[in-house]
CSV table of C-alpha atoms in Angstrom, one decimal:
chain,number,residue,atom,x,y,z
A,1,PRO,CA,-95.9,28.4,173.5
A,2,THR,CA,-98.1,28.3,176.9
A,3,GLU,CA,-98.9,24.9,176.8
A,4,LEU,CA,-96.8,21.8,177.6
A,5,LEU,CA,-96.0,20.0,174.5
A,6,PRO,CA,-96.9,16.2,174.8
A,7,ALA,CA,-94.9,13.4,173.0
A,8,PRO,CA,-97.1,10.6,171.6
A,9,PRO,CA,-96.6,7.6,173.7
A,10,LEU,CA,-94.3,4.8,172.4
A,11,THR,CA,-95.7,2.1,170.9
A,12,LEU,CA,-94.1,-1.3,171.7
A,13,ALA,CA,-96.6,-3.9,169.7
A,14,GLY,CA,-96.7,-5.0,166.3
A,15,ARG,CA,-97.7,-8.2,164.6
A,16,PHE,CA,-95.9,-10.9,163.0
A,17,PRO,CA,-96.9,-12.0,159.3
A,18,PRO,CA,-98.8,-14.0,158.5
A,19,GLN,CA,-100.3,-14.5,162.3
A,20,ALA,CA,-102.4,-11.0,162.8
A,21,ALA,CA,-101.9,-11.6,166.5
A,22,VAL,CA,-100.8,-8.2,168.1
A,23,VAL,CA,-97.5,-9.0,170.4
A,24,ALA,CA,-96.8,-6.6,172.9
A,25,LEU,CA,-93.5,-6.1,174.3
A,26,ASP,CA,-93.8,-6.1,178.4
A,27,PRO,CA,-91.1,-3.7,180.1
A,28,GLY,CA,-90.9,-5.8,182.8
A,29,GLN,CA,-89.1,-8.4,181.4
A,30,HIS,CA,-86.6,-5.9,180.0
A,31,GLY,CA,-84.3,-3.6,181.2
A,32,PRO,CA,-84.7,0.2,181.1
A,33,GLU,CA,-82.0,0.8,178.7
A,34,LEU,CA,-83.3,-1.4,175.7
A,35,HIS,CA,-85.9,1.9,174.7
A,36,ALA,CA,-84.3,4.8,176.5
A,37,TRP,CA,-83.0,5.8,172.8
A,38,ALA,CA,-86.1,5.0,170.9
A,39,GLU,CA,-87.6,7.5,173.9
A,40,PHE,CA,-85.2,10.1,173.0
A,41,ALA,CA,-86.0,10.2,169.9
A,42,ASN,CA,-89.3,9.9,170.2
A,43,GLY,CA,-88.7,12.9,172.1
A,44,ALA,CA,-86.8,15.0,169.7
A,45,ALA,CA,-89.6,14.3,167.2
A,46,ALA,CA,-91.8,15.5,168.9
A,47,ALA,CA,-89.5,18.8,169.5
A,48,LEU,CA,-89.4,19.1,166.2
A,49,GLN,CA,-92.7,19.2,165.3
A,50,LEU,CA,-93.3,23.1,166.6
A,51,GLY,CA,-94.4,25.4,164.2
A,52,GLY,CA,-92.6,28.8,163.6
A,53,ALA,CA,-95.6,30.7,163.9
A,54,PRO,CA,-95.2,34.9,164.4
A,55,GLY,CA,-94.6,35.7,167.9
A,56,ALA,CA,-94.5,32.1,169.1
A,57,GLU,CA,-90.9,32.2,170.7
A,58,VAL,CA,-89.6,29.4,173.0
A,59,THR,CA,-89.0,30.8,176.0
A,60,ARG,CA,-86.6,29.7,179.2
A,61,GLY,CA,-89.4,28.8,181.2
A,62,TRP,CA,-91.5,27.3,179.1
A,63,ILE,CA,-88.3,24.8,179.3
A,64,LEU,CA,-88.1,24.3,182.3
A,65,HIS,CA,-91.7,23.6,182.6
A,66,HIS,CA,-91.5,20.4,180.5
A,67,ARG,CA,-88.6,19.5,183.1
A,68,ALA,CA,-90.6,19.4,186.1
A,69,GLU,CA,-93.0,17.4,184.2
A,70,ALA,CA,-90.5,14.8,183.2
A,71,SER,CA,-89.3,14.6,187.2
A,72,ALA,CA,-92.9,14.1,188.3
A,73,SER,CA,-93.3,11.3,185.5
A,74,GLY,CA,-90.3,9.2,186.1
A,75,GLN,CA,-87.8,7.5,184.5
A,76,GLY,CA,-89.3,6.9,180.6
A,77,SER,CA,-90.3,11.0,180.5
A,78,ALA,CA,-86.3,11.8,181.5
A,79,HIS,CA,-85.1,10.2,178.4
A,80,ALA,CA,-88.4,11.5,176.3
A,81,HIS,CA,-87.7,15.3,178.1
A,82,ALA,CA,-83.4,14.8,176.8
A,83,GLY,CA,-84.9,13.6,173.2
A,84,PHE,CA,-87.6,17.5,173.6
A,85,LEU,CA,-84.1,19.1,174.9
A,86,CYS,CA,-81.9,18.0,171.3
A,87,GLY,CA,-85.0,18.5,168.9
A,88,LEU,CA,-85.2,21.8,170.6
A,89,GLY,CA,-81.1,22.3,169.8
A,90,LEU,CA,-81.2,21.6,166.6
A,91,ARG,CA,-84.3,23.9,166.1
A,92,GLY,CA,-81.9,26.5,167.5
A,93,ALA,CA,-84.1,27.3,170.6
A,94,LEU,CA,-81.7,26.3,173.6
A,95,ARG,CA,-80.2,29.7,173.1
A,96,VAL,CA,-83.1,30.8,175.9
A,97,LEU,CA,-81.4,28.6,178.6
A,98,PRO,CA,-78.4,30.0,180.2
A,99,VAL,CA,-75.0,27.6,180.7
A,100,ALA,CA,-75.9,27.5,184.5
A,101,ASP,CA,-79.1,25.7,183.3
A,102,CYS,CA,-77.6,23.2,181.6
A,103,TYR,CA,-75.1,22.3,184.6
A,104,ARG,CA,-78.2,21.7,186.3
A,105,TYR,CA,-79.5,19.2,183.7
A,106,LEU,CA,-76.0,17.5,183.6
A,107,ARG,CA,-75.5,17.4,187.5
A,108,LEU,CA,-78.5,14.7,187.2
A,109,GLN,CA,-75.5,12.3,185.8
A,110,HIS,CA,-78.2,10.9,183.7
A,111,ASP,CA,-76.9,10.1,180.2
A,112,THR,CA,-79.1,10.4,177.6
A,113,THR,CA,-80.1,14.3,179.0
A,114,SER,CA,-76.2,15.0,179.6
A,115,VAL,CA,-76.2,14.1,175.1
A,116,ALA,CA,-79.0,16.7,174.6
A,117,VAL,CA,-77.7,19.1,176.6
A,118,VAL,CA,-73.8,19.5,175.2
A,119,LEU,CA,-75.2,18.4,171.5
A,120,GLY,CA,-79.1,20.6,171.6
A,121,MET,CA,-76.4,23.7,173.0
A,122,ALA,CA,-73.9,23.5,170.1
A,123,ALA,CA,-76.2,22.8,167.7
A,124,SER,CA,-78.1,26.1,169.2
A,125,HIS,CA,-75.0,27.9,169.2
A,126,VAL,CA,-72.8,27.0,165.9
A,127,GLY,CA,-69.5,28.7,164.9
A,128,SER,CA,-69.8,31.1,167.7
A,129,MET,CA,-66.6,29.5,169.8
A,130,ASP,CA,-68.6,30.4,172.9
A,131,ALA,CA,-65.8,30.3,176.3
A,132,GLY,CA,-68.6,28.4,178.4
A,133,LEU,CA,-69.9,26.0,175.7
A,134,THR,CA,-65.9,24.6,175.4
A,135,ARG,CA,-65.4,24.6,179.0
A,136,MET,CA,-68.5,22.3,179.0
A,137,CYS,CA,-67.6,20.5,176.0
A,138,CYS,CA,-64.2,19.4,177.5
A,139,VAL,CA,-64.9,18.8,180.6
A,140,HIS,CA,-66.5,15.8,179.5
A,141,ILE,CA,-63.3,14.5,177.3
A,142,PRO,CA,-61.6,12.6,179.5
A,143,SER,CA,-58.2,13.2,177.4
A,144,MET,CA,-58.4,16.8,177.7
A,145,LEU,CA,-59.1,17.0,181.4
A,146,PRO,CA,-55.6,17.5,184.2
A,147,ALA,CA,-54.3,14.3,185.2
A,148,THR,CA,-55.8,14.9,189.0
A,149,TYR,CA,-59.3,13.8,187.1
A,150,SER,CA,-58.4,10.6,186.5
A,151,ASP,CA,-61.1,9.4,188.8
A,152,MET,CA,-63.8,11.2,186.8
A,153,GLU,CA,-66.4,8.7,184.9
A,154,VAL,CA,-67.8,9.8,181.6
A,155,ALA,CA,-70.2,7.9,179.8
A,156,SER,CA,-69.3,6.7,176.2
A,157,PRO,CA,-71.8,8.2,174.4
A,158,VAL,CA,-71.5,11.6,176.4
A,159,GLN,CA,-67.6,11.4,175.5
A,160,CYS,CA,-68.6,11.3,171.8
A,161,THR,CA,-71.4,14.0,172.2
A,162,ALA,CA,-68.9,16.3,173.6
A,163,VAL,CA,-66.2,15.7,170.8
A,164,LEU,CA,-68.9,16.8,168.2
A,165,SER,CA,-69.7,19.7,169.9
A,166,LEU,CA,-66.9,20.9,169.7
A,167,GLY,CA,-67.2,20.8,165.2
A,168,LEU,CA,-69.8,22.4,165.5
A,169,LEU,CA,-69.1,25.2,168.2
A,170,PHE,CA,-66.4,25.7,166.1
A,171,ALA,CA,-67.4,25.4,162.8
A,172,ARG,CA,-65.8,26.4,159.6
A,173,SER,CA,-63.5,28.8,161.8
A,174,ALA,CA,-60.3,26.6,161.3
A,175,HIS,CA,-59.1,26.9,165.0
A,176,ARG,CA,-55.7,25.5,165.6
A,177,MET,CA,-55.6,24.2,169.0
A,178,MET,CA,-58.8,22.4,168.0
A,179,THR,CA,-57.8,20.9,165.0
A,180,GLU,CA,-54.5,19.6,166.8
A,181,LEU,CA,-56.5,17.9,169.2
A,182,LEU,CA,-58.8,16.4,167.3
A,183,VAL,CA,-56.4,15.1,164.8
A,184,ALA,CA,-54.9,13.3,168.2
A,185,GLU,CA,-58.5,12.5,169.4
A,186,ILE,CA,-59.0,10.4,165.7
A,187,GLY,CA,-55.9,8.0,166.5
A,188,ARG,CA,-56.7,8.4,170.4
A,189,ARG,CA,-55.1,5.1,172.0
A,190,PRO,CA,-56.9,2.5,174.3
A,191,SER,CA,-56.2,3.7,177.7
A,192,ASP,CA,-58.7,2.4,180.9
A,193,ARG,CA,-60.4,6.3,181.0
A,194,ALA,CA,-61.4,6.2,177.8
A,195,LEU,CA,-62.2,2.4,176.9
A,196,HIS,CA,-65.3,2.0,175.3
A,197,ASP,CA,-66.9,2.8,171.6
A,198,ARG,CA,-63.1,3.7,170.4
A,199,GLU,CA,-64.6,3.1,167.0
A,200,GLY,CA,-67.6,5.8,167.5
A,201,TYR,CA,-65.7,8.3,169.1
A,202,SER,CA,-63.0,8.3,166.6
A,203,LEU,CA,-65.7,8.8,163.7
A,204,ALA,CA,-67.4,11.6,166.4
A,205,ALA,CA,-63.7,13.1,166.3
A,206,GLY,CA,-63.3,13.0,162.7
A,207,PHE,CA,-67.0,14.7,161.8
A,208,ALA,CA,-65.6,17.3,164.5
A,209,LEU,CA,-62.6,17.9,162.4
A,210,GLY,CA,-64.4,18.1,159.0
A,211,CYS,CA,-66.6,20.7,160.4
A,212,ILE,CA,-64.1,22.8,161.7
A,213,CYS,CA,-62.4,23.0,158.5
A,214,LEU,CA,-65.7,22.0,156.3
A,215,GLY,CA,-64.4,23.0,152.5
A,216,LEU,CA,-61.8,25.2,153.4
A,217,GLY,CA,-58.6,22.2,152.0
A,218,ALA,CA,-55.5,22.8,151.9
A,219,ASP,CA,-55.8,26.8,151.9
A,220,ALA,CA,-57.6,26.5,155.5
A,221,PRO,CA,-55.8,29.6,157.2
A,222,GLY,CA,-53.4,29.2,159.6
A,223,LEU,CA,-53.3,25.2,159.0
A,224,ALA,CA,-50.8,24.9,155.8
A,225,ASP,CA,-47.8,23.2,158.0
A,226,LEU,CA,-50.1,20.6,159.7
A,227,HIS,CA,-50.5,18.8,156.5
A,228,LEU,CA,-53.9,17.3,157.3
A,229,HIS,CA,-54.3,15.5,154.6
A,230,THR,CA,-51.2,13.6,155.6
A,231,TRP,CA,-52.3,13.0,158.7
A,232,LEU,CA,-55.9,11.7,157.6
A,233,LEU,CA,-54.6,9.7,154.7
A,234,ARG,CA,-52.1,7.8,157.2
A,235,TYR,CA,-55.2,6.8,159.5
A,236,ILE,CA,-57.7,5.6,156.7
A,237,HIS,CA,-54.5,3.6,155.0
A,238,GLY,CA,-52.6,2.8,158.4
A,239,GLY,CA,-48.6,2.9,159.1
A,240,PRO,CA,-46.6,3.7,161.7
A,241,THR,CA,-47.7,6.3,164.3
A,242,MET,CA,-46.7,9.7,163.2
A,243,PRO,CA,-45.7,12.8,166.0
A,244,MET,CA,-48.9,14.1,167.4
A,245,PRO,CA,-49.2,18.1,166.3
A,246,GLY,CA,-48.7,20.8,168.2
A,247,ALA,CA,-51.8,21.0,171.6
A,248,ALA,CA,-51.4,17.3,171.2
A,249,THR,CA,-47.7,16.9,171.5
A,250,GLN,CA,-46.5,14.3,173.9
A,251,ASP,CA,-43.2,13.1,175.7
A,252,PRO,CA,-41.1,11.6,172.7
A,253,LYS,CA,-39.7,9.6,175.2
A,254,ALA,CA,-42.9,7.1,176.8
A,255,GLY,CA,-43.8,4.7,174.1
A,256,PRO,CA,-47.4,4.5,173.3
A,257,ASN,CA,-47.7,1.5,175.1
A,258,HIS,CA,-45.9,2.6,178.4
A,259,ASP,CA,-47.1,6.2,179.0
A,260,PRO,CA,-49.5,6.4,181.5
A,261,ALA,CA,-52.2,8.3,180.2
A,262,THR,CA,-52.5,6.3,176.8
A,263,CYS,CA,-51.9,3.2,178.0
A,264,SER,CA,-54.5,0.8,179.2
A,265,SER,CA,-54.3,-2.2,181.3
A,266,LEU,CA,-57.2,-4.3,179.4
A,267,ILE,CA,-56.0,-3.6,175.6
A,268,THR,CA,-52.8,-3.6,174.2
A,269,GLU,CA,-52.0,-2.9,170.5
A,270,PRO,CA,-49.0,-2.5,168.4
A,271,ASP,CA,-47.6,0.6,167.8
A,272,GLY,CA,-49.2,1.3,164.5
A,273,ILE,CA,-52.2,2.9,163.8
A,274,ASN,CA,-55.1,1.1,164.3
A,275,VAL,CA,-57.1,1.2,160.7
A,276,SER,CA,-60.4,-0.4,161.9
A,277,VAL,CA,-60.7,1.9,165.1
A,278,THR,CA,-59.2,5.2,162.8
A,279,SER,CA,-60.6,5.0,159.2
A,280,PRO,CA,-64.1,5.8,159.4
A,281,GLY,CA,-63.1,9.3,161.1
A,282,GLY,CA,-60.4,9.6,158.9
A,283,CYS,CA,-62.4,9.3,155.9
A,284,ILE,CA,-65.3,11.5,157.1
A,285,ALA,CA,-62.8,14.3,158.0
A,286,LEU,CA,-60.8,14.3,154.5
A,287,ALA,CA,-63.9,14.7,152.7
A,288,LEU,CA,-65.4,17.0,154.8
A,289,ILE,CA,-62.0,19.3,154.8
A,290,PHE,CA,-61.9,18.9,150.9
A,291,LEU,CA,-65.2,19.1,149.8
A,292,ARG,CA,-66.5,20.4,147.0
A,293,THR,CA,-62.9,21.3,146.5
A,294,ASN,CA,-62.2,19.3,143.5
A,295,CYS,CA,-58.7,18.3,144.6
A,296,GLU,CA,-58.0,15.9,142.2
A,297,ALA,CA,-54.2,15.1,144.4
A,298,VAL,CA,-56.0,14.2,147.3
A,299,ALA,CA,-58.9,12.2,146.0
A,300,SER,CA,-56.7,10.4,144.0
A,301,ARG,CA,-54.6,9.2,147.2
A,302,ILE,CA,-57.7,7.5,148.8
A,303,VAL,CA,-56.8,3.8,147.6
A,304,ILE,CA,-59.7,1.9,146.0
A,305,PRO,CA,-59.1,-1.9,146.0
A,306,GLN,CA,-58.4,-2.4,141.8
A,307,ASN,CA,-58.5,-6.2,142.5
A,308,VAL,CA,-59.8,-9.4,144.4
A,309,PHE,CA,-56.8,-9.7,146.0
A,310,GLN,CA,-57.1,-6.1,147.4
A,311,LEU,CA,-60.7,-6.5,148.2
A,312,ASP,CA,-59.7,-8.8,151.1
A,313,TYR,CA,-57.7,-6.6,152.7
A,314,ILE,CA,-60.3,-3.9,153.3
A,315,ARG,CA,-63.6,-4.0,155.4
A,316,PRO,CA,-66.7,-3.7,152.7
A,317,ASP,CA,-67.7,-0.7,154.7
A,318,PHE,CA,-64.3,1.2,155.1
A,319,ALA,CA,-64.4,0.5,150.4
A,320,MET,CA,-67.9,2.1,150.8
A,321,LEU,CA,-66.9,5.1,152.8
A,322,ARG,CA,-63.4,5.3,150.7
A,323,LEU,CA,-65.4,6.0,147.6
A,324,LEU,CA,-67.4,8.3,149.2
A,325,ALA,CA,-65.1,10.6,150.4
A,326,ARG,CA,-63.8,10.5,146.2
A,327,CYS,CA,-66.7,11.7,145.1
A,328,LEU,CA,-67.1,14.5,147.6
A,329,ILE,CA,-64.1,15.5,146.8
A,330,MET,CA,-64.4,15.7,143.3
A,331,TRP,CA,-68.1,17.1,143.6
A,332,ASP,CA,-68.2,19.0,140.0
A,333,ASP,CA,-67.6,15.5,138.3
A,334,ILE,CA,-70.7,13.7,139.9
A,335,GLU,CA,-73.7,13.2,137.3
A,336,ALA,CA,-77.2,12.1,137.5
A,337,SER,CA,-77.4,9.1,135.7
A,338,ASP,CA,-76.8,5.6,136.0
A,339,GLY,CA,-73.5,4.9,134.1
A,340,TRP,CA,-71.8,7.5,136.2
A,341,VAL,CA,-72.6,5.2,139.3
A,342,GLU,CA,-71.8,2.5,137.3
A,343,SER,CA,-68.2,3.8,136.6
A,344,GLN,CA,-67.5,4.4,140.2
A,345,LEU,CA,-67.4,0.7,140.8
A,346,PRO,CA,-63.9,-1.0,139.9
A,347,PRO,CA,-63.5,-2.4,136.2
A,348,PHE,CA,-62.4,-6.3,137.9
A,349,LEU,CA,-66.0,-6.1,140.2
A,350,ALA,CA,-68.1,-6.1,136.8
A,351,GLN,CA,-66.3,-9.5,135.9
A,352,LEU,CA,-67.2,-11.5,138.6
A,353,ASP,CA,-69.6,-13.7,138.1
A,354,TYR,CA,-72.0,-12.7,140.9
A,355,ILE,CA,-72.4,-8.9,139.7
C-alpha cells in the first residue's frame, strides 16, 4: 500500500429507547482515558481489514508514515495508531520493523503504544525466541529487573502485555528458564514495584506459561522434574506456598512477608497462596499445557463443587474455569449435543428449585 490507512471515527453518540433523541458524549466532560482503549480497538480493527492482495507488502516506511501522521493529529490519534500497530502485529506484518524502531516507540512512554509494540512484535515472531525481543519484554517486567532498577515505573497493562508476549515468543518451546520464571509469576506476591492489577498479571502469566508448553502435557521435554501440574493445582485450589523452582529460587531464610523484593508496604497477605489471584491463571495454564492430551489423571484432580456447601466456598467464575479446563484436557470426550453439556453440570444443581 502507498496511501495512509484511515481509521473510521469513533462514534460517541447513541439513542436511549424509547426516546428517539440522540445523546452525544462530550469528551470535554470526561478524562481522555475514558475512550483510550476504544480508540485502540478502533485502530486495531482498521489494521485487521488490510487485504492480502498479491504484491501488496507492508513496508517500514509506510508504518512510520502513519506514526508521523498520528504525532501531528493529537492524543486520540496516538491511541488509534497504537491499535493500528497491534493489528499489524497480529497479522504478522511488524517483522519489517527493526528493534531500534520499537525502542523509539517505547521511549514515548505512552501506555497503549507500548502495549501495541510489545504485543505486536511478539505476535509477529511467534515461537522465534528472538533474543532482542526477549530483552524488550523483560525490561518491562519489574520482577525480572536487577534491584538497581527498583525506581523504574512500568504501567500495569504494559507489564501484563510483556509477560504474555514472552509466552508468544517461546511458544511450544518448553524453555526451561522461562517456564520456571512464569510459574513463579503466577503466584507473585504483592510488592511496591507491581501493585496494581495483580489478577490480570497472574492471568497473563498463566496464558504465557500455557503457550510455552502448549499441548505438551507431562511429556514436555526437560520439564518432567518440575511437576508443573502439582504447582498449578496448588494455585487453583490453594494451600501453603511451595519453594520456587530453579531460576525463580529465593532465599529460604527470608519469609515472603519480609523479603524486600517481594513484600509490600500497603498489602499484607498470609503465607498461603491467594487463590483469588492465582486460580484463573493456574486454570488457564493447566488447560493449555494439557490441551487435548485426554489425561484423566490431571483432569480428575481439578475439583468441581459437588454440593451446595462446596459451592459456597468457590466463586462461580472460578467453578466455570475449572470445568472449562477439565473439558479442554479431555478433548476427545466433547460431544456436540445438549445432553453432553447438561452432563457436565454436577447432579446437585439439577435438583435445585431454580435450575
